[in-house]
Coordinates of C-alpha atoms in Angstrom, one line a residue:
M1 CA -88.5 63.4 36.8
F2 CA -91.6 61.4 37.3
S3 CA -95.0 62.7 36.8
R4 CA -97.1 59.6 37.5
P5 CA -98.4 59.8 41.2
S6 CA -97.2 57.2 43.6
V7 CA -99.5 54.2 44.3
S8 CA -97.9 53.6 47.8
A9 CA -100.7 55.4 49.7
Y10 CA -103.3 53.2 47.8
V11 CA -101.4 50.0 48.4
R12 CA -101.0 50.8 52.1
S13 CA -104.6 51.7 52.6
T14 CA -105.8 48.5 50.9
V15 CA -103.6 45.7 52.3
T16 CA -105.5 45.5 55.6
A17 CA -108.8 45.5 53.7
L18 CA -107.5 42.5 51.5
A19 CA -106.8 40.5 54.6
V20 CA -109.9 41.3 56.4
T21 CA -112.2 40.6 53.5
G22 CA -110.6 37.3 52.6
L23 CA -109.3 38.3 49.2
L24 CA -105.9 36.8 50.0
A25 CA -105.4 33.1 49.8
A26 CA -102.1 32.9 51.8
A27 CA -99.9 30.0 51.1
P28 CA -100.0 27.1 53.5
P29 CA -97.2 26.2 56.0
A30 CA -94.1 25.2 53.9
P31 CA -92.5 21.8 54.3
T32 CA -89.2 21.5 55.7
D33 CA -87.5 20.0 52.6
L34 CA -86.3 22.3 50.0
P35 CA -88.0 22.0 46.5
P36 CA -86.3 22.1 43.1
P37 CA -85.8 25.9 42.0
A38 CA -89.1 26.0 39.9
A39 CA -91.2 24.2 42.5
T40 CA -93.9 26.1 44.1
T41 CA -96.6 25.6 46.8
V42 CA -99.8 27.0 45.3
T43 CA -103.1 27.8 47.0
D44 CA -106.2 28.9 45.1
S45 CA -109.4 30.4 46.4
S46 CA -111.9 30.5 43.5
S47 CA -114.4 32.6 45.5
A48 CA -111.7 35.2 46.1
G49 CA -110.0 35.0 42.7
V50 CA -106.6 35.1 44.2
T51 CA -103.9 32.6 43.6
V52 CA -100.6 32.7 45.5
K53 CA -97.5 30.7 44.1
M54 CA -94.4 30.6 46.2
P55 CA -91.3 28.4 46.6
S56 CA -91.4 26.6 49.9
A57 CA -88.1 28.1 50.8
V58 CA -89.2 31.7 50.3
G59 CA -92.3 30.9 52.3
D60 CA -90.1 29.8 55.2
R61 CA -88.0 33.0 55.1
L62 CA -91.0 35.2 54.9
G63 CA -92.9 33.5 57.8
A64 CA -95.8 35.5 59.4
D65 CA -94.8 38.4 57.2
R66 CA -95.9 36.9 53.9
E67 CA -99.6 37.9 54.3
A68 CA -98.7 41.6 54.4
L69 CA -96.5 41.2 51.3
L70 CA -99.1 39.4 49.4
G71 CA -101.5 42.1 50.4
A72 CA -99.4 44.8 49.3
V73 CA -98.7 43.1 45.7
S74 CA -102.4 42.2 45.3
A75 CA -103.5 45.8 46.0
D76 CA -100.9 47.1 43.6
V77 CA -102.1 44.7 40.9
L78 CA -105.6 45.7 41.2
S79 CA -104.7 49.4 41.0
R80 CA -103.1 48.8 37.8
S81 CA -105.3 46.3 36.0
H82 CA -107.3 47.8 33.1
D83 CA -110.2 45.4 34.0
A84 CA -110.4 46.3 37.6
K85 CA -110.0 50.0 37.0
G86 CA -112.3 52.1 39.2
L87 CA -113.3 49.2 41.4
V88 CA -112.4 48.8 45.2
P89 CA -110.3 45.6 45.7
K90 CA -113.1 43.5 46.9
A91 CA -115.3 44.4 43.9
A92 CA -112.5 43.9 41.4
V93 CA -111.6 40.4 42.5
R94 CA -115.3 39.5 42.7
K95 CA -115.8 40.7 39.1
L96 CA -112.8 38.8 37.8
A97 CA -113.7 35.6 39.7
A98 CA -117.2 35.8 38.2
E99 CA -115.6 35.7 34.7
G100 CA -113.4 32.8 35.8
R101 CA -110.2 34.9 36.1
K102 CA -107.7 35.1 38.8
V103 CA -105.3 37.5 40.2
V104 CA -102.0 35.6 40.5
V105 CA -99.2 36.7 42.9
D106 CA -95.9 34.7 42.4
V107 CA -93.2 35.4 45.0
R108 CA -89.9 34.0 43.7
A109 CA -87.1 35.5 45.7
V110 CA -86.6 37.2 49.3
S111 CA -83.5 38.8 50.7
G112 CA -83.9 40.7 54.0
D113 CA -86.3 43.3 53.5
W114 CA -86.7 42.8 49.7
A115 CA -88.9 40.5 47.7
R116 CA -89.5 40.1 44.0
G117 CA -91.5 38.2 41.7
V118 CA -94.3 38.2 39.0
A119 CA -98.0 39.1 39.3
Y120 CA -100.7 39.0 36.6
V121 CA -104.4 39.1 36.0
E122 CA -105.6 36.3 33.8
A123 CA -107.2 37.1 30.4
S124 CA -110.7 36.1 29.5
R125 CA -110.9 32.6 28.2
Q126 CA -113.8 33.6 26.0
R127 CA -111.7 35.3 23.3
H128 CA -108.2 35.2 21.8
G129 CA -106.1 37.6 23.9
A130 CA -103.3 37.8 26.4
P131 CA -103.2 38.5 30.1
E132 CA -102.1 41.7 32.0
G133 CA -98.7 40.9 33.8
W134 CA -96.0 42.7 35.7
L135 CA -92.7 42.1 37.3
Y136 CA -92.7 43.5 40.8
I137 CA -90.2 44.3 43.5
A138 CA -91.2 45.1 47.0
H139 CA -89.4 46.6 49.9
R140 CA -90.4 46.6 53.6
E141 CA -90.4 50.2 54.9
D142 CA -91.2 51.0 58.6
G143 CA -92.8 47.7 59.0
Q144 CA -94.8 47.9 55.9
W145 CA -94.3 46.4 52.3
V146 CA -94.2 48.9 49.5
S147 CA -94.7 47.1 46.2
G148 CA -93.7 48.5 42.9
L149 CA -95.0 46.9 39.6
E150 CA -93.1 47.3 36.3
G151 CA -93.6 50.8 35.3
D152 CA -94.4 52.2 38.8
R153 CA -92.2 55.1 40.3
E154 CA -91.6 52.5 43.2
F155 CA -90.5 49.9 40.8
A156 CA -87.8 52.2 39.4
D157 CA -86.6 53.2 42.7
H158 CA -86.5 49.6 43.9
V159 CA -84.5 48.5 40.8
A160 CA -81.8 51.0 41.8
R161 CA -81.4 49.8 45.3
S162 CA -82.5 46.1 45.5
P163 CA -80.0 43.4 46.2
L164 CA -82.2 41.1 44.3
V165 CA -81.5 43.0 40.9
G166 CA -78.0 42.0 39.3
T167 CA -75.9 44.6 37.6
A168 CA -76.6 43.5 34.2
E169 CA -80.3 43.4 34.8
R170 CA -80.3 46.8 36.4
R171 CA -78.5 48.2 33.5
T172 CA -81.0 46.8 31.1
M173 CA -84.1 47.8 33.1
T174 CA -82.7 51.4 33.7
A175 CA -82.2 51.8 29.9
Y176 CA -85.9 50.4 29.5
A177 CA -87.2 53.1 31.6
E178 CA -85.1 56.1 30.3
R179 CA -86.2 55.1 26.7
G180 CA -89.7 56.5 27.6
T181 CA -88.9 60.0 26.7
A182 CA -87.5 59.0 23.1
P183 CA -89.6 60.0 20.0
E184 CA -90.0 56.3 19.3
A185 CA -91.9 55.7 22.5
Q186 CA -94.5 58.5 21.6
A187 CA -97.7 58.3 19.5
S188 CA -97.3 56.7 16.2
P189 CA -96.0 59.2 13.6
A190 CA -98.0 59.3 10.4
G191 CA -96.0 57.8 7.6
A192 CA -92.9 57.4 9.5
V193 CA -90.8 54.3 9.9
A194 CA -89.7 54.0 13.6
N195 CA -86.4 52.4 14.6
T196 CA -86.6 49.4 17.3
N197 CA -82.9 49.0 17.7
G198 CA -82.6 45.8 15.5
L199 CA -85.6 43.7 17.1
L200 CA -86.0 40.4 15.2
L201 CA -89.2 38.4 14.7
P202 CA -89.5 35.6 17.1
W203 CA -87.5 32.8 15.4
M204 CA -84.1 32.3 13.9
P205 CA -82.8 34.8 11.3
D206 CA -83.1 33.9 7.6
Y207 CA -85.8 31.3 8.4
Y208 CA -89.5 31.8 7.8
M209 CA -93.0 31.4 9.6
S210 CA -96.4 32.4 8.3
L211 CA -98.1 35.5 9.4
T212 CA -101.4 34.4 10.9
G213 CA -102.5 37.7 12.5
G214 CA -101.5 41.2 11.6
P215 CA -101.2 44.0 14.2
H216 CA -103.7 43.7 16.8
A217 CA -104.3 44.6 20.5
H218 CA -102.3 42.4 23.1
D219 CA -105.4 41.3 24.8
G220 CA -107.4 41.0 21.5
A221 CA -109.7 44.0 22.6
T222 CA -108.3 47.3 23.6
G223 CA -105.3 49.5 23.4
Y224 CA -102.5 49.9 20.9
W225 CA -102.2 47.3 18.2
S226 CA -99.0 45.9 19.6
A227 CA -99.2 42.3 18.7
L228 CA -98.5 39.8 15.8
D229 CA -99.2 36.1 15.5
F230 CA -97.0 33.5 13.6
A231 CA -97.2 29.8 13.0
G232 CA -95.6 27.1 10.6
G233 CA -92.7 27.7 8.5
N234 CA -89.3 26.0 8.3
A235 CA -88.1 27.2 11.7
S236 CA -89.4 24.0 13.4
G237 CA -91.8 25.9 15.3
L238 CA -89.0 27.1 17.7
V239 CA -89.7 30.6 19.3
R240 CA -86.6 32.7 20.0
S241 CA -85.9 36.0 21.5
S242 CA -86.1 39.1 19.4
R243 CA -82.8 40.4 20.9
E244 CA -80.7 39.8 23.9
G245 CA -81.9 40.9 27.3
T246 CA -83.3 39.6 30.6
A247 CA -85.9 36.9 30.4
T248 CA -88.6 36.0 32.9
S249 CA -91.1 33.1 32.6
M250 CA -94.3 34.8 33.6
C251 CA -96.4 31.8 34.4
G252 CA -93.6 29.9 36.0
A253 CA -91.9 26.6 35.0
G254 CA -93.8 25.0 32.2
G255 CA -95.9 28.0 31.4
G256 CA -96.2 29.3 27.8
W257 CA -95.8 33.1 28.6
T258 CA -92.2 34.6 28.6
R259 CA -91.2 38.4 28.7
V260 CA -87.7 39.6 27.7
I261 CA -86.6 43.2 28.6
H262 CA -84.1 44.5 26.0
P263 CA -81.6 47.3 26.2
G264 CA -82.5 50.5 24.7
G265 CA -86.2 50.7 25.7
F266 CA -88.2 47.9 24.5
S267 CA -89.4 44.6 25.8
T268 CA -91.3 41.7 24.0
D269 CA -93.9 39.2 25.2
Y270 CA -94.2 35.6 23.8
Y271 CA -97.6 33.7 24.5
H272 CA -99.1 30.2 23.9
M273 CA -95.8 28.4 23.8
R274 CA -95.1 24.8 24.8
N275 CA -91.8 23.2 25.9
T276 CA -90.6 26.4 27.4
T277 CA -87.2 27.2 28.8
Y278 CA -87.6 28.5 32.4
Y279 CA -86.1 31.9 33.0
N280 CA -86.2 34.1 36.1
G281 CA -84.7 37.5 35.4
T282 CA -82.0 35.5 33.4
T283 CA -79.5 37.2 30.9
I284 CA -80.0 35.7 27.6
A285 CA -78.5 36.3 24.1
R286 CA -80.3 37.2 20.9
S287 CA -82.3 34.3 19.5
A288 CA -82.2 32.4 22.7
L289 CA -84.6 29.6 22.7
L290 CA -87.7 30.3 24.6
G291 CA -90.0 27.5 23.5
S292 CA -92.1 26.2 20.6
I293 CA -95.2 27.4 19.1
G294 CA -98.2 26.0 21.0
T295 CA -101.7 26.6 22.4
D296 CA -100.9 27.1 26.0
T297 CA -103.2 29.4 28.1
C298 CA -101.5 29.4 31.3
A299 CA -102.7 32.9 32.2
G300 CA -106.1 32.9 30.1
G301 CA -107.0 33.7 26.6
S302 CA -107.6 31.2 23.9
A303 CA -105.8 29.6 21.1
T304 CA -107.4 27.5 18.4
G305 CA -104.1 26.4 16.6
A306 CA -100.3 26.2 17.6
H307 CA -98.8 29.7 17.2
V308 CA -96.8 32.4 19.0
H309 CA -98.6 35.5 20.2
W310 CA -95.7 38.1 20.0
S311 CA -96.2 41.7 21.5
L312 CA -94.0 44.7 21.7
R313 CA -93.8 46.8 25.0
T314 CA -92.1 50.1 26.2
Y315 CA -92.4 52.8 28.7
D316 CA -94.3 56.0 28.1
A317 CA -92.8 59.4 29.1
N318 CA -94.5 58.9 32.6
Y319 CA -92.5 55.6 33.1
V320 CA -95.7 53.5 32.8
G321 CA -94.9 50.2 31.3
Q322 CA -97.4 49.3 28.4
Y323 CA -98.0 47.7 25.3
T324 CA -97.0 50.0 22.5
W325 CA -97.9 50.6 18.7
L326 CA -96.4 48.7 16.0
N327 CA -97.7 50.8 13.2
G328 CA -94.6 52.0 11.1
R329 CA -92.0 50.1 13.3
T330 CA -89.5 47.9 11.7
I331 CA -89.3 44.4 13.3
G332 CA -87.2 41.6 11.6
G333 CA -86.6 43.8 8.6
W334 CA -90.3 44.3 7.9
A335 CA -92.2 47.6 8.5
W336 CA -95.6 46.8 10.1
W337 CA -98.8 48.7 9.2
N338 CA -102.3 48.5 10.7
G339 CA -105.1 47.3 8.6
S340 CA -108.8 48.5 8.7
G341 CA -109.4 46.2 11.5
Q342 CA -107.3 44.2 14.1
Y343 CA -105.4 41.1 12.7
S344 CA -105.7 42.4 9.1
G345 CA -102.6 44.6 8.8
C346 CA -99.5 43.7 6.8
G347 CA -95.7 44.0 6.7
T348 CA -93.7 45.6 3.9
R349 CA -90.0 45.1 2.8
L350 CA -88.1 46.0 -0.3
G351 CA -91.6 46.6 -2.2
V352 CA -93.0 43.3 -1.0
T353 CA -96.3 43.2 1.0
A354 CA -97.0 40.4 3.4
C355 CA -100.4 40.1 4.7
P356 CA -101.9 37.3 6.9
G357 CA -101.4 33.9 5.2
T358 CA -98.0 34.9 3.9
A359 CA -94.7 33.2 4.7
I360 CA -92.1 35.8 5.6
Y361 CA -88.3 35.5 6.3
N362 CA -86.9 37.0 9.4
R363 CA -84.2 39.4 8.5
T364 CA -81.5 41.3 10.4
S365 CA -81.6 44.3 8.1

């Protein structure tokens, strides 16, 4: 069923190298008192470019085994990162560190031979864009940790078996992967308007915000034009989920980046927010409050004014999670079309065309 080759062999072969070359900054011994749920111990090695975030209680449960887990996840991240592509781990983190960017591994839960969390590569702070990030699940097999990032074959396998994935979340994630073979997940059809199963724009229905950036790449540079920028309006600046699903705060508590995986094959990212609600694989309803428009750059990028950077994601036919095309898709009642360049595209609805600078209402149909 899967055509993408396994990354397990690569991960296993590079874990030792990560530890030996000092690319891992393992968390320090955890205190005996238990922190609040969102509290983390953080270690940072600017020369290595790797940051580890881990609740003290999780660190205690992992004990000496945590370095191997961190190595497996870090190697997986570097094998998937667009900006580390083709580089060996040591060269990859050196390149990112030279650009002032970090590889972040956040371990949030451990149960027996299972662990899960979030990992990301910071975006360049020299331009408007967003980071590369993944949910991950890892399993200890024959004494070695096998990591699966969102979109990997290993991730799909782990979702089916891990006790750290609840029934509702498993159902949503499974639908997310299976959607990859549907026509809507393939290349943008010329002149077609593709269904997105009722996804809304990122604020309350029947209120408006201003479109400040038409379709553009999630990272502001390469790939499908999957993102839109919004600000202002009469929605009080409150950012809300485009549909029900399971939400994860990618940067942790207080960070301005949230991902929501929706039933039916799509997920959405929201970046630059402030006053965010903390979620960790949490089931939420449609239009659940995520935060407010802001200028947060918890994982890199830049923002010159308060807004929300909203992006559409799906899986392709090979179960690889990625940002996907907006051109021709209907979101919030508006069909979105690419412009001649990034950020210049517009939305159309009932004969009305809304380009950047236009206030648009969020509609359910």
